[in-house]
Coordinates of N, CA and C in Angstrom, one line a residue:
X137 N 146.7 97.1 80.1 CA 147.3 98.6 80.4 C 148.1 98.4 81.6
X138 N 149.4 98.9 81.5 CA 150.4 98.8 82.5 C 150.9 100.2 82.8
X139 N 150.6 100.7 84.1 CA 150.9 102.0 84.6 C 152.3 102.1 85.2
X140 N 153.4 102.8 84.7 CA 154.6 102.8 85.3 C 155.0 104.1 85.7
X141 N 155.4 104.3 86.7 CA 155.8 105.6 87.3 C 157.3 105.8 86.9
X142 N 157.6 107.1 86.4 CA 158.9 107.5 86.0 C 159.2 108.8 86.6
X143 N 160.4 108.8 87.3 CA 160.7 110.0 88.1 C 160.9 111.2 87.2
X144 N 160.6 112.4 87.7 CA 160.7 113.7 86.8 C 162.2 113.8 86.2
X145 N 163.3 113.3 86.9 CA 164.5 113.7 86.5 C 164.9 112.8 85.3
X146 N 164.0 111.7 85.1 CA 164.3 110.8 84.0 C 163.7 111.2 82.6
X147 N 162.5 111.5 82.6 CA 161.8 111.9 81.4 C 161.6 113.3 81.3
X148 N 162.1 114.2 82.2 CA 162.1 115.6 82.0 C 160.8 116.3 81.7
X149 N 159.8 115.6 81.9 CA 158.4 116.1 81.6 C 157.5 115.9 82.7
X150 N 157.7 116.1 83.9 CA 157.0 115.7 85.1 C 155.6 116.6 85.1
X151 N 154.5 115.9 85.3 CA 153.3 116.7 85.6 C 152.6 116.2 86.8
X152 N 151.5 116.6 86.9 CA 150.5 116.1 88.1 C 150.3 114.7 88.1
X153 N 150.3 114.1 87.0 CA 149.9 112.5 87.0 C 151.2 111.7 87.2
X154 N 152.3 112.3 87.0 CA 153.6 111.5 87.1 C 154.1 111.7 88.5
X155 N 153.7 112.4 89.4 CA 154.2 112.7 90.7 C 153.3 111.7 91.8
X156 N 154.2 111.4 92.8 CA 153.6 110.7 93.9 C 152.6 111.5 94.6
X157 N 151.4 111.0 95.1 CA 150.5 111.7 95.8 C 151.0 112.0 97.3
X158 N 151.0 113.3 97.7 CA 151.4 113.7 98.9 C 150.3 113.7 99.9
X159 N 150.5 113.2 101.1 CA 149.4 113.3 102.1 C 149.1 114.6 102.5
X160 N 147.7 114.7 102.8 CA 147.2 116.0 103.3 C 147.5 116.5 104.7
X161 N 148.7 116.7 104.8 CA 149.2 117.1 106.2 C 149.8 118.6 106.1
X162 N 150.0 119.3 107.2 CA 150.4 120.6 107.2 C 151.8 120.9 106.6
X163 N 152.6 119.6 106.4 CA 153.8 119.8 105.8 C 153.5 119.9 104.2
X164 N 152.5 119.6 103.6 CA 152.1 119.7 102.2 C 151.9 121.1 101.9
X165 N 152.5 121.6 100.9 CA 152.2 123.0 100.5 C 150.8 123.2 100.0
X166 N 150.1 122.2 99.5 CA 148.7 122.3 99.2 C 147.7 121.8 100.1
X167 N 148.1 121.9 101.5 CA 147.4 121.2 102.5 C 146.0 122.0 102.7
X168 N 144.9 121.4 102.8 CA 143.6 122.0 103.0 C 143.0 121.3 104.4
X169 N 142.7 122.1 105.2 CA 142.1 121.8 106.5 C 140.7 121.0 106.2
X170 N 140.6 119.8 106.7 CA 139.4 119.1 106.4 C 138.2 119.6 107.3
X171 N 138.5 120.2 108.4 CA 137.5 120.7 109.3 C 137.0 122.1 109.0
X172 N 137.6 122.7 108.1 CA 137.2 124.1 107.6 C 136.1 124.0 106.7
X173 N 135.0 124.9 106.9 CA 133.9 125.0 106.1 C 134.3 125.8 104.8
X174 N 133.9 125.2 103.7 CA 134.0 126.0 102.5 C 133.4 127.5 102.5
X175 N 134.2 128.4 102.0 CA 133.6 129.7 102.0 C 133.2 130.1 100.5
X176 N 132.1 130.4 100.4 CA 131.6 130.7 99.0 C 131.0 132.2 98.9
X177 N 131.6 133.0 98.3 CA 131.2 134.5 98.3 C 129.9 134.6 97.7
X178 N 129.0 135.3 98.4 CA 127.5 135.5 97.8 C 127.5 137.0 97.3
X179 N 127.4 137.2 96.0 CA 127.5 138.6 95.5 C 125.9 139.1 95.5
X180 N 125.0 138.2 95.3 CA 123.7 138.7 95.2 C 122.7 137.7 95.2
X181 N 121.5 137.9 95.8 CA 120.4 136.9 95.8 C 119.1 137.5 95.1
X182 N 118.6 136.9 94.3 CA 117.3 137.3 93.6 C 116.2 136.2 93.8
X183 N 115.2 136.6 94.5 CA 114.1 135.7 94.7 C 112.8 136.2 94.1
X184 N 112.3 135.5 93.1 CA 111.0 135.8 92.6 C 109.9 135.0 92.8
X185 N 108.8 135.4 93.1 CA 107.7 134.5 93.5 C 106.4 135.1 93.1
X186 N 105.4 134.6 92.9 CA 104.0 135.1 92.4 C 103.2 134.9 93.6
X187 N 102.7 136.0 94.2 CA 101.9 135.9 95.4 C 100.5 135.4 95.0
X188 N 99.8 135.0 96.2 CA 98.4 134.5 96.1 C 97.5 135.6 95.6
X189 N 97.8 136.9 95.8 CA 97.0 138.0 95.4 C 96.8 138.0 93.9
X190 N 97.9 137.6 93.1 CA 97.8 137.6 91.7 C 96.9 136.5 91.2
X191 N 96.9 135.4 91.8 CA 95.9 134.3 91.3 C 94.5 134.7 91.7
X192 N 94.3 135.4 92.8 CA 92.9 135.8 93.2 C 92.5 136.8 92.2
X193 N 93.3 137.8 91.7 CA 92.8 138.8 90.8 C 92.4 138.0 89.4
X194 N 93.3 137.0 89.1 CA 93.0 136.2 87.9 C 91.7 135.5 87.9
X195 N 91.3 135.0 89.2 CA 90.1 134.3 89.3 C 88.9 135.3 89.2
X196 N 89.1 136.4 89.8 CA 88.1 137.5 89.7 C 87.9 138.1 88.4
X197 N 89.0 138.1 87.6 CA 88.8 138.6 86.3 C 88.0 137.6 85.4
X198 N 88.0 136.3 85.8 CA 87.2 135.3 84.9 C 85.7 135.6 85.1
X199 N 85.4 136.1 86.3 CA 83.9 136.4 86.5 C 83.4 137.5 85.6
X200 N 84.4 138.5 85.2 CA 83.9 139.6 84.4 C 84.0 139.3 82.8
X201 N 84.6 138.1 82.5 CA 84.6 137.8 81.0 C 83.6 136.7 80.8
X202 N 82.8 136.8 79.8 CA 81.9 135.8 79.4 C 82.4 134.4 79.1
X203 N 83.5 134.5 78.2 CA 84.0 133.2 77.7 C 84.8 132.5 78.8
X204 N 85.5 133.3 79.7 CA 86.1 132.4 80.9 C 85.2 132.1 81.9
X205 N 84.1 132.8 82.2 CA 83.0 132.4 83.1 C 82.4 131.1 82.7
X206 N 82.1 131.0 81.3 CA 81.5 129.8 80.7 C 82.4 128.6 80.9
X207 N 83.7 128.9 80.5 CA 84.6 127.7 80.5 C 84.8 127.1 81.9
X208 N 84.8 128.2 82.9 CA 85.0 127.6 84.4 C 83.8 126.8 84.8
X209 N 82.6 127.2 84.3 CA 81.6 126.5 84.7 C 81.4 125.0 84.0
X210 N 81.8 125.0 82.8 CA 81.8 123.8 81.9 C 82.9 122.9 82.6
X211 N 84.2 123.3 82.9 CA 85.2 122.4 83.4 C 85.0 122.2 84.8
X212 N 84.4 123.0 85.6 CA 84.3 122.6 87.0 C 83.2 121.6 87.2
X213 N 82.2 121.7 86.6 CA 81.0 120.8 86.7 C 80.9 119.6 85.7
X214 N 81.9 119.6 84.8 CA 82.0 118.8 83.7 C 80.6 118.6 83.0
X215 N 80.2 119.8 82.6 CA 78.8 120.0 81.9 C 79.1 119.7 80.5
X216 N 78.2 118.7 80.0 CA 78.4 118.4 78.5 C 77.3 118.9 77.6
X217 N 76.6 120.0 78.2 CA 75.5 120.6 77.5 C 76.1 121.3 76.2
X218 N 75.8 120.9 75.1 CA 76.4 121.4 73.8 C 75.7 122.9 73.6
X219 N 74.6 123.2 74.0 CA 74.0 124.4 73.8 C 74.8 125.5 74.8
X220 N 75.1 125.0 76.0 CA 75.9 125.9 76.9 C 77.3 126.4 76.2
X221 N 78.0 125.4 75.7 CA 79.3 125.7 75.0 C 79.2 126.4 73.7
X222 N 78.1 126.3 73.1 CA 78.0 127.0 71.7 C 77.8 128.5 72.0
X223 N 77.8 128.9 73.2 CA 77.6 130.5 73.5 C 79.0 131.0 73.4
X224 N 80.0 130.1 73.4 CA 81.4 130.6 73.4 C 81.7 131.3 72.0
X225 N 82.7 132.3 72.1 CA 83.2 132.9 70.7 C 83.9 131.8 70.0
X226 N 84.1 132.1 68.8 CA 84.6 131.1 67.8 C 86.0 130.6 68.3
X227 N 86.9 131.6 68.7 CA 88.3 131.1 68.9 C 88.3 130.2 70.2
X228 N 87.6 130.7 71.3 CA 87.3 130.0 72.4 C 86.7 128.6 72.1
X229 N 85.7 128.6 71.5 CA 84.9 127.4 71.2 C 85.9 126.4 70.5
X230 N 86.6 126.8 69.5 CA 87.5 125.9 68.8 C 88.5 125.2 69.8
X231 N 89.2 126.0 70.5 CA 90.0 125.4 71.6 C 89.4 124.6 72.6
X232 N 88.2 124.9 72.9 CA 87.3 124.0 73.9 C 87.1 122.7 73.1
X233 N 86.6 122.7 72.0 CA 86.2 121.4 71.3 C 87.5 120.6 71.1
X234 N 88.6 121.2 70.9 CA 89.9 120.4 70.8 C 90.5 119.9 72.1
X235 N 89.9 120.3 73.2 CA 90.3 119.8 74.6 C 91.6 120.4 75.0
X236 N 91.6 121.7 74.7 CA 92.9 122.4 75.1 C 92.7 123.2 76.4
X237 N 91.5 123.4 76.9 CA 91.4 124.0 78.2 C 91.3 123.0 79.3
X238 N 91.9 123.6 80.4 CA 91.8 122.7 81.6 C 91.7 123.8 82.8
X239 N 91.1 123.2 83.8 CA 90.9 123.9 85.0 C 91.6 123.5 86.2
X240 N 92.3 124.2 87.0 CA 93.2 123.7 88.0 C 93.1 124.7 89.0
X241 N 92.6 124.5 90.3 CA 92.5 125.4 91.4 C 91.9 126.8 90.9
X242 N 90.9 126.6 90.1 CA 90.1 127.8 89.7 C 90.8 128.7 88.6
X243 N 92.0 128.2 88.0 CA 92.7 128.9 87.1 C 92.6 128.1 85.8
X244 N 92.3 128.8 84.7 CA 92.3 128.1 83.4 C 93.6 128.1 82.8
X245 N 93.9 126.9 82.1 CA 95.1 126.7 81.5 C 94.8 126.3 79.9
X246 N 95.6 126.7 79.0 CA 95.7 126.4 77.7 C 96.8 125.5 77.3
X247 N 96.4 124.1 76.8 CA 97.4 123.2 76.5 C 97.5 123.1 75.1
X248 N 98.8 123.3 74.6 CA 99.3 123.1 73.2 C 100.5 122.4 73.0
X249 N 100.5 121.1 72.6 CA 101.6 120.2 72.4 C 102.1 119.9 73.7
X250 N 103.4 120.3 74.1 CA 103.9 119.9 75.3 C 104.0 121.1 76.3
X251 N 103.3 122.2 75.9 CA 103.3 123.3 77.1 C 101.8 123.5 77.5
X252 N 101.5 124.0 78.6 CA 100.3 124.3 79.3 C 100.5 125.6 80.1
X253 N 99.8 126.6 79.6 CA 100.0 128.1 80.1 C 98.7 128.5 80.7
X254 N 98.8 129.7 81.4 CA 97.7 130.3 82.0 C 96.9 131.1 81.1
X255 N 95.6 131.0 81.2 CA 94.7 131.9 80.2 C 94.4 133.1 81.0
X256 N 94.5 134.2 80.3 CA 94.3 135.6 80.7 C 93.2 136.2 79.9
X257 N 92.4 137.0 80.6 CA 91.3 137.8 79.9 C 91.3 139.3 80.2
X258 N 92.1 139.6 81.4 CA 92.0 140.9 81.7 C 93.0 141.8 81.0
X259 N 92.7 142.8 80.4 CA 93.7 143.6 79.7 C 94.7 144.3 80.5
X260 N 94.6 144.4 81.8 CA 95.6 144.9 82.7 C 96.9 143.8 82.6
X261 N 96.5 142.6 82.6 CA 97.4 141.5 82.8 C 98.2 141.3 81.4
X262 N 97.2 141.4 80.5 CA 97.6 141.1 79.0 C 98.5 142.3 78.5
X263 N 98.5 143.5 79.0 CA 99.3 144.6 78.5 C 100.5 144.6 79.4
X264 N 100.5 144.1 80.7 CA 101.6 143.9 81.4 C 102.8 143.0 80.8
X265 N 102.4 141.9 80.3 CA 103.3 141.0 79.9 C 104.2 141.5 78.7
X266 N 103.8 141.9 77.6 CA 104.7 142.6 76.7 C 105.4 143.7 77.2
X267 N 104.8 144.6 78.2 CA 105.7 145.6 78.7 C 106.7 145.2 79.5
X268 N 106.6 144.0 80.4 CA 107.8 143.5 81.1 C 108.9 142.9 80.2
X269 N 108.4 142.2 79.2 CA 109.3 141.4 78.4 C 109.8 142.0 77.1
X270 N 109.4 143.3 77.0 CA 109.9 143.8 75.8 C 110.4 145.4 76.0
X271 N 109.8 146.1 76.8 CA 110.2 147.5 77.0 C 111.2 147.7 78.3
X272 N 111.3 146.8 79.2 CA 112.2 147.0 80.2 C 113.5 146.8 79.9
X273 N 114.5 147.4 80.8 CA 115.9 147.4 80.5 C 116.4 146.1 80.4
X274 N 115.9 145.2 81.1 CA 116.5 143.7 81.1 C 116.0 142.9 80.0
X275 N 115.0 143.6 79.2 CA 114.5 142.7 78.0 C 115.0 143.0 76.7
X276 N 115.6 144.2 76.6 CA 116.4 144.5 75.3 C 115.5 144.7 74.1
X277 N 114.2 145.1 74.2 CA 113.4 145.3 73.0 C 113.5 144.2 71.9
X278 N 113.1 143.0 72.3 CA 113.2 141.8 71.5 C 112.4 142.0 70.3
X279 N 112.7 141.5 69.2 CA 111.7 141.4 68.1 C 110.6 140.6 68.2
X280 N 109.6 140.7 67.4 CA 108.3 140.0 67.6 C 108.4 138.5 67.6
X281 N 109.2 137.9 66.8 CA 109.4 136.5 66.8 C 110.0 136.0 68.2
X282 N 111.0 136.7 68.6 CA 111.6 136.1 70.1 C 110.5 136.5 71.1
X283 N 109.9 137.6 71.0 CA 108.9 137.9 72.1 C 107.8 136.9 72.1
X284 N 107.3 136.4 70.9 CA 106.4 135.4 70.8 C 106.8 134.0 71.5
X285 N 108.2 133.7 71.3 CA 108.7 132.5 72.0 C 108.7 132.5 73.4
X286 N 108.9 133.8 73.9 CA 108.7 133.9 75.5 C 107.4 133.9 76.1
X287 N 106.5 134.6 75.4 CA 105.1 134.6 75.9 C 104.4 133.5 75.7
X288 N 104.6 132.6 74.7 CA 103.8 131.3 74.5 C 104.2 130.3 75.7
X289 N 105.2 130.6 76.4 CA 105.5 129.7 77.4 C 104.9 130.0 78.8
X290 N 104.2 131.1 78.9 CA 103.8 131.5 80.1 C 102.3 131.9 80.2
X291 N 101.9 132.4 79.0 CA 100.4 133.0 79.1 C 99.7 132.7 77.7
X292 N 98.4 132.7 77.8 CA 97.6 132.6 76.4 C 96.4 133.6 76.5
X293 N 96.0 134.2 75.4 CA 94.8 134.9 75.5 C 94.4 135.0 74.0
X294 N 93.2 135.3 73.6 CA 92.7 135.2 72.1 C 93.5 136.3 71.4
X295 N 94.1 135.8 70.2 CA 94.7 136.7 69.1 C 96.0 137.2 69.8
X296 N 96.7 136.4 70.6 CA 97.8 137.0 71.4 C 99.0 137.3 70.3
X297 N 99.1 136.4 69.3 CA 100.2 136.6 68.4 C 100.0 138.0 67.6
X298 N 98.7 138.2 67.2 CA 98.4 139.6 66.6 C 98.8 140.8 67.5
X299 N 98.4 140.5 68.7 CA 98.6 141.6 69.7 C 100.1 141.9 70.0
X300 N 100.9 140.9 69.9 CA 102.3 140.9 70.1 C 102.8 141.7 68.7
X301 N 102.5 141.4 67.6 CA 103.0 142.1 66.5 C 102.6 143.5 66.5
X302 N 101.3 143.9 66.9 CA 100.9 145.2 66.9 C 101.8 146.0 68.0
X303 N 102.1 145.3 69.1 CA 102.7 145.9 70.2 C 104.2 146.4 69.7
X304 N 104.8 145.3 69.0 CA 106.2 145.6 68.6 C 106.3 146.7 67.5
X305 N 105.2 146.8 66.7 CA 105.1 147.8 65.7 C 104.8 149.1 66.2
X306 N 104.2 149.2 67.4 CA 103.9 150.5 68.0 C 105.0 151.0 68.8
X307 N 106.1 150.2 68.9 CA 107.3 150.6 69.7 C 108.1 151.6 69.1
X308 N 108.3 152.9 69.5 CA 109.0 153.9 68.7 C 110.5 153.5 68.5
X309 N 111.2 152.9 69.7 CA 112.6 152.6 69.6 C 112.9 151.5 68.7
X310 N 112.0 150.5 68.6 CA 112.1 149.4 67.8 C 112.0 149.7 66.2
X311 N 111.0 150.6 65.9 CA 110.8 151.2 64.7 C 112.1 151.9 64.1
X312 N 112.9 152.6 65.1 CA 114.1 153.3 64.7 C 115.3 152.4 64.6
X313 N 115.4 151.4 65.4 CA 116.7 150.7 65.6 C 116.7 149.3 65.0
X314 N 115.4 148.7 65.2 CA 115.2 147.2 64.8 C 114.7 146.9 63.5
X315 N 114.5 148.0 62.7 CA 113.9 147.8 61.4 C 114.8 148.1 60.3
X316 N 114.8 147.5 59.1 CA 115.4 147.8 57.9 C 114.9 149.1 57.3
X317 N 115.8 150.0 57.0 CA 115.1 151.3 56.4 C 115.2 151.2 54.9
X318 N 116.0 150.5 54.3 CA 116.1 150.4 52.8 C 114.9 149.5 52.0
X319 N 114.9 149.5 50.9 CA 114.0 148.7 50.1 C 114.2 147.1 50.5
X320 N 113.1 146.5 50.1 CA 113.1 145.0 50.5 C 113.9 144.4 49.2
X321 N 114.6 143.2 49.5 CA 115.2 142.5 48.6 C 114.3 142.0 47.5
X322 N 114.7 142.1 46.2 CA 113.7 141.4 45.2 C 114.1 140.0 45.0
X323 N 113.1 139.4 44.3 CA 113.2 137.9 44.0 C 114.3 137.6 43.1
X324 N 114.9 136.5 43.4 CA 116.0 136.0 42.4 C 115.4 135.6 41.1
X325 N 115.9 136.1 40.0 CA 115.3 135.7 38.7 C 116.3 134.8 38.0
X326 N 115.9 133.7 37.5 CA 116.8 132.8 36.8 C 117.1 133.3 35.3
X327 N 118.4 133.2 35.1 CA 118.8 133.7 33.6 C 118.7 132.5 32.8
X328 N 118.0 132.8 31.5 CA 117.9 131.6 30.7 C 119.3 131.2 30.2
X329 N 119.4 130.0 29.9 CA 120.7 129.4 29.3 C 120.9 129.9 27.9
X330 N 122.1 130.5 27.5 CA 122.2 130.7 26.3 C 122.5 129.6 25.2
X331 N 122.2 129.7 24.0 CA 122.4 128.9 23.0 C 123.5 128.9 22.0
X332 N 123.9 130.4 22.0 CA 125.1 130.7 21.2 C 126.0 131.6 21.9
X333 N 127.3 131.7 21.5 CA 128.2 132.6 22.2 C 127.8 134.0 22.1
X334 N 128.2 134.7 23.1 CA 127.8 136.1 23.2 C 126.5 136.6 23.1
X335 N 125.6 135.6 23.5 CA 124.2 135.8 23.6 C 123.8 136.5 25.0
X336 N 124.5 136.0 25.9 CA 124.4 136.5 27.4 C 125.7 136.7 28.0
X337 N 126.0 137.8 28.4 CA 127.3 138.1 28.9 C 127.1 138.6 30.3
X338 N 128.2 138.7 31.2 CA 128.2 139.1 32.5 C 129.6 140.1 32.6
X339 N 129.1 141.3 33.3 CA 130.1 142.4 33.4 C 130.3 142.8 34.8
X340 N 131.5 143.1 35.1 CA 131.7 143.6 36.6 C 133.1 144.3 36.4
X341 N 133.4 145.0 37.4 CA 134.6 145.9 37.5 C 135.5 145.5 38.7
X342 N 136.7 145.5 38.3 CA 137.8 145.3 39.3 C 138.3 146.7 39.7
X343 N 138.1 147.1 40.8 CA 138.4 148.4 41.3 C 139.8 148.4 42.3
X344 N 140.0 149.6 42.7 CA 141.2 150.0 43.4 C 142.5 149.4 42.9
X345 N 142.6 149.7 41.7 CA 143.9 149.3 41.0 C 144.9 150.4 40.9
X346 N 146.2 150.1 40.9 CA 147.1 151.3 40.8 C 147.1 151.9 39.5
X347 N 147.3 153.2 39.2 CA 147.2 153.7 37.9 C 148.2 153.2 36.9
X348 N 147.8 153.0 35.7 CA 148.7 152.4 34.7 C 148.3 152.8 33.3
X349 N 149.3 152.6 32.3 CA 149.0 152.9 31.0 C 149.2 154.5 30.7
X350 N 149.1 154.9 29.5 CA 149.4 156.3 29.1 C 148.2 157.1 29.6
X351 N 147.0 156.6 30.0 CA 145.9 157.4 30.3 C 145.5 157.2 31.9
X352 N 146.5 156.5 32.6 CA 146.5 156.3 34.0 C 145.0 155.6 34.3
X353 N 144.8 154.4 33.8 CA 143.8 153.6 34.1 C 143.7 153.0 35.4
X354 N 142.7 153.1 36.3 CA 142.7 152.6 37.6 C 141.6 151.6 37.9
X355 N 140.8 151.1 36.8 CA 140.0 150.3 36.9 C 139.9 149.3 35.8
X356 N 139.2 148.1 36.0 CA 139.2 147.1 34.7 C 137.8 146.6 34.6
X357 N 137.2 146.7 33.3 CA 135.9 146.1 33.0 C 136.1 144.8 32.5
X358 N 135.4 143.8 33.3 CA 135.5 142.4 32.9 C 134.3 142.1 32.3
X359 N 134.4 141.4 31.1 CA 133.2 141.0 30.4 C 133.4 139.5 30.2
X360 N 132.4 138.6 30.5 CA 132.6 137.2 30.4 C 131.3 136.7 29.6
X361 N 131.6 135.9 28.6 CA 130.5 135.2 27.9 C 130.1 134.1 28.5
X362 N 128.8 134.0 28.8 CA 128.3 132.8 29.7 C 128.3 131.5 29.0
X363 N 128.4 131.6 27.6 CA 128.3 130.3 26.9 C 129.6 129.7 26.8
X364 N 130.7 130.5 26.4 CA 132.0 129.9 26.1 C 133.0 130.2 27.3
X365 N 132.5 131.2 28.2 CA 133.3 131.4 29.4 C 134.6 132.4 28.9
X366 N 134.4 132.9 27.7 CA 135.5 133.8 27.2 C 135.5 135.2 28.0
X367 N 136.7 135.7 28.3 CA 136.9 137.0 29.1 C 137.4 138.0 28.2
X368 N 137.0 139.2 28.4 CA 137.6 140.4 27.8 C 137.8 141.4 28.9
X369 N 139.1 141.9 28.9 CA 139.3 142.9 29.9 C 139.6 144.3 29.3
X370 N 138.8 145.3 29.8 CA 138.9 146.5 29.1 C 139.3 147.5 30.2
X371 N 140.4 148.2 30.0 CA 140.9 149.2 31.1 C 140.0 150.5 31.1
X372 N 139.7 151.0 32.1 CA 138.8 152.1 32.3 C 139.2 153.0 33.5
X373 N 138.4 154.0 33.8 CA 138.6 154.9 35.0 C 137.5 154.7 35.9
X374 N 138.0 155.2 37.2 CA 136.9 155.0 38.3 C 135.8 156.0 38.1
X375 N 136.1 157.1 37.4 CA 135.1 158.2 37.4 C 134.3 158.0 36.0
X376 N 134.3 156.9 35.4 CA 133.6 156.8 34.2 C 132.1 156.6 34.5
X377 N 131.3 157.4 33.7 CA 129.8 157.3 33.8 C 129.4 156.2 33.1
X378 N 127.9 156.0 33.0 CA 127.3 154.9 32.3 C 127.4 155.2 30.9
X379 N 127.5 156.3 30.3 CA 127.6 156.6 28.9 C 129.1 156.3 28.6
X380 N 130.1 156.5 29.3 CA 131.5 156.2 29.0 C 131.6 154.6 29.0
X381 N 131.0 153.9 29.8 CA 131.0 152.6 29.9 C 130.3 152.0 28.6
X382 N 129.3 152.5 28.3 CA 128.6 152.1 27.0 C 129.5 152.3 25.8
X383 N 130.1 153.4 25.6 CA 131.0 153.6 24.5 C 132.2 152.7 24.5
X384 N 132.7 152.4 25.9 CA 133.8 151.6 25.8 C 133.4 150.1 25.3
X385 N 132.2 149.7 25.5 CA 131.8 148.4 25.1 C 131.6 148.4 23.6

């Protein structure tokens, strides 16, 4: 590849690549002082941190819950007593048998695939999470599926999915704005293939037509035979009732 410079007065299409580089001197209109520090405007700073008091309260809540207290003892002392672990509730015992619980710095964590989130047992903390991520003005009243996607990345507690669904269903604003008020869509029914002409027909109307004919027709009823694809076009009126359409056919 050969790069050849052509002056702007030759090819009449000069751009930044076809011009010679000018030195960064005060004579250059685009001169930038090298000693000047770049000025970046700061419009706002938001710093979020979880204090040590929060973790202390979580540790204290474990002492008030039977399952968390047993798990803390099992994971802290590496106790292999099956009788001790059998006193756990079913959902806790299933996760413990699958090796999902871990203890780090006195905090229980639940591991699921590639995520490891904190275990909560206090109703105060459990009720705070959907409140912050659903009801606050910066949350936007997320639907239950998107709210689950957020919660599963930060915390775990028994039957948390069921609690999230119940919380969203109890939200008055969501029931008024985020729910369909009409009937549910029905299932698609397959129409059996016809074996003879005019055994199965399809009908539809072409509307918003200009008035025409001696009776000022403004619609057209289209009848299509599914077997032979034959069409019949019948002029009609916009105000025709079901009886008028039946008599027309």
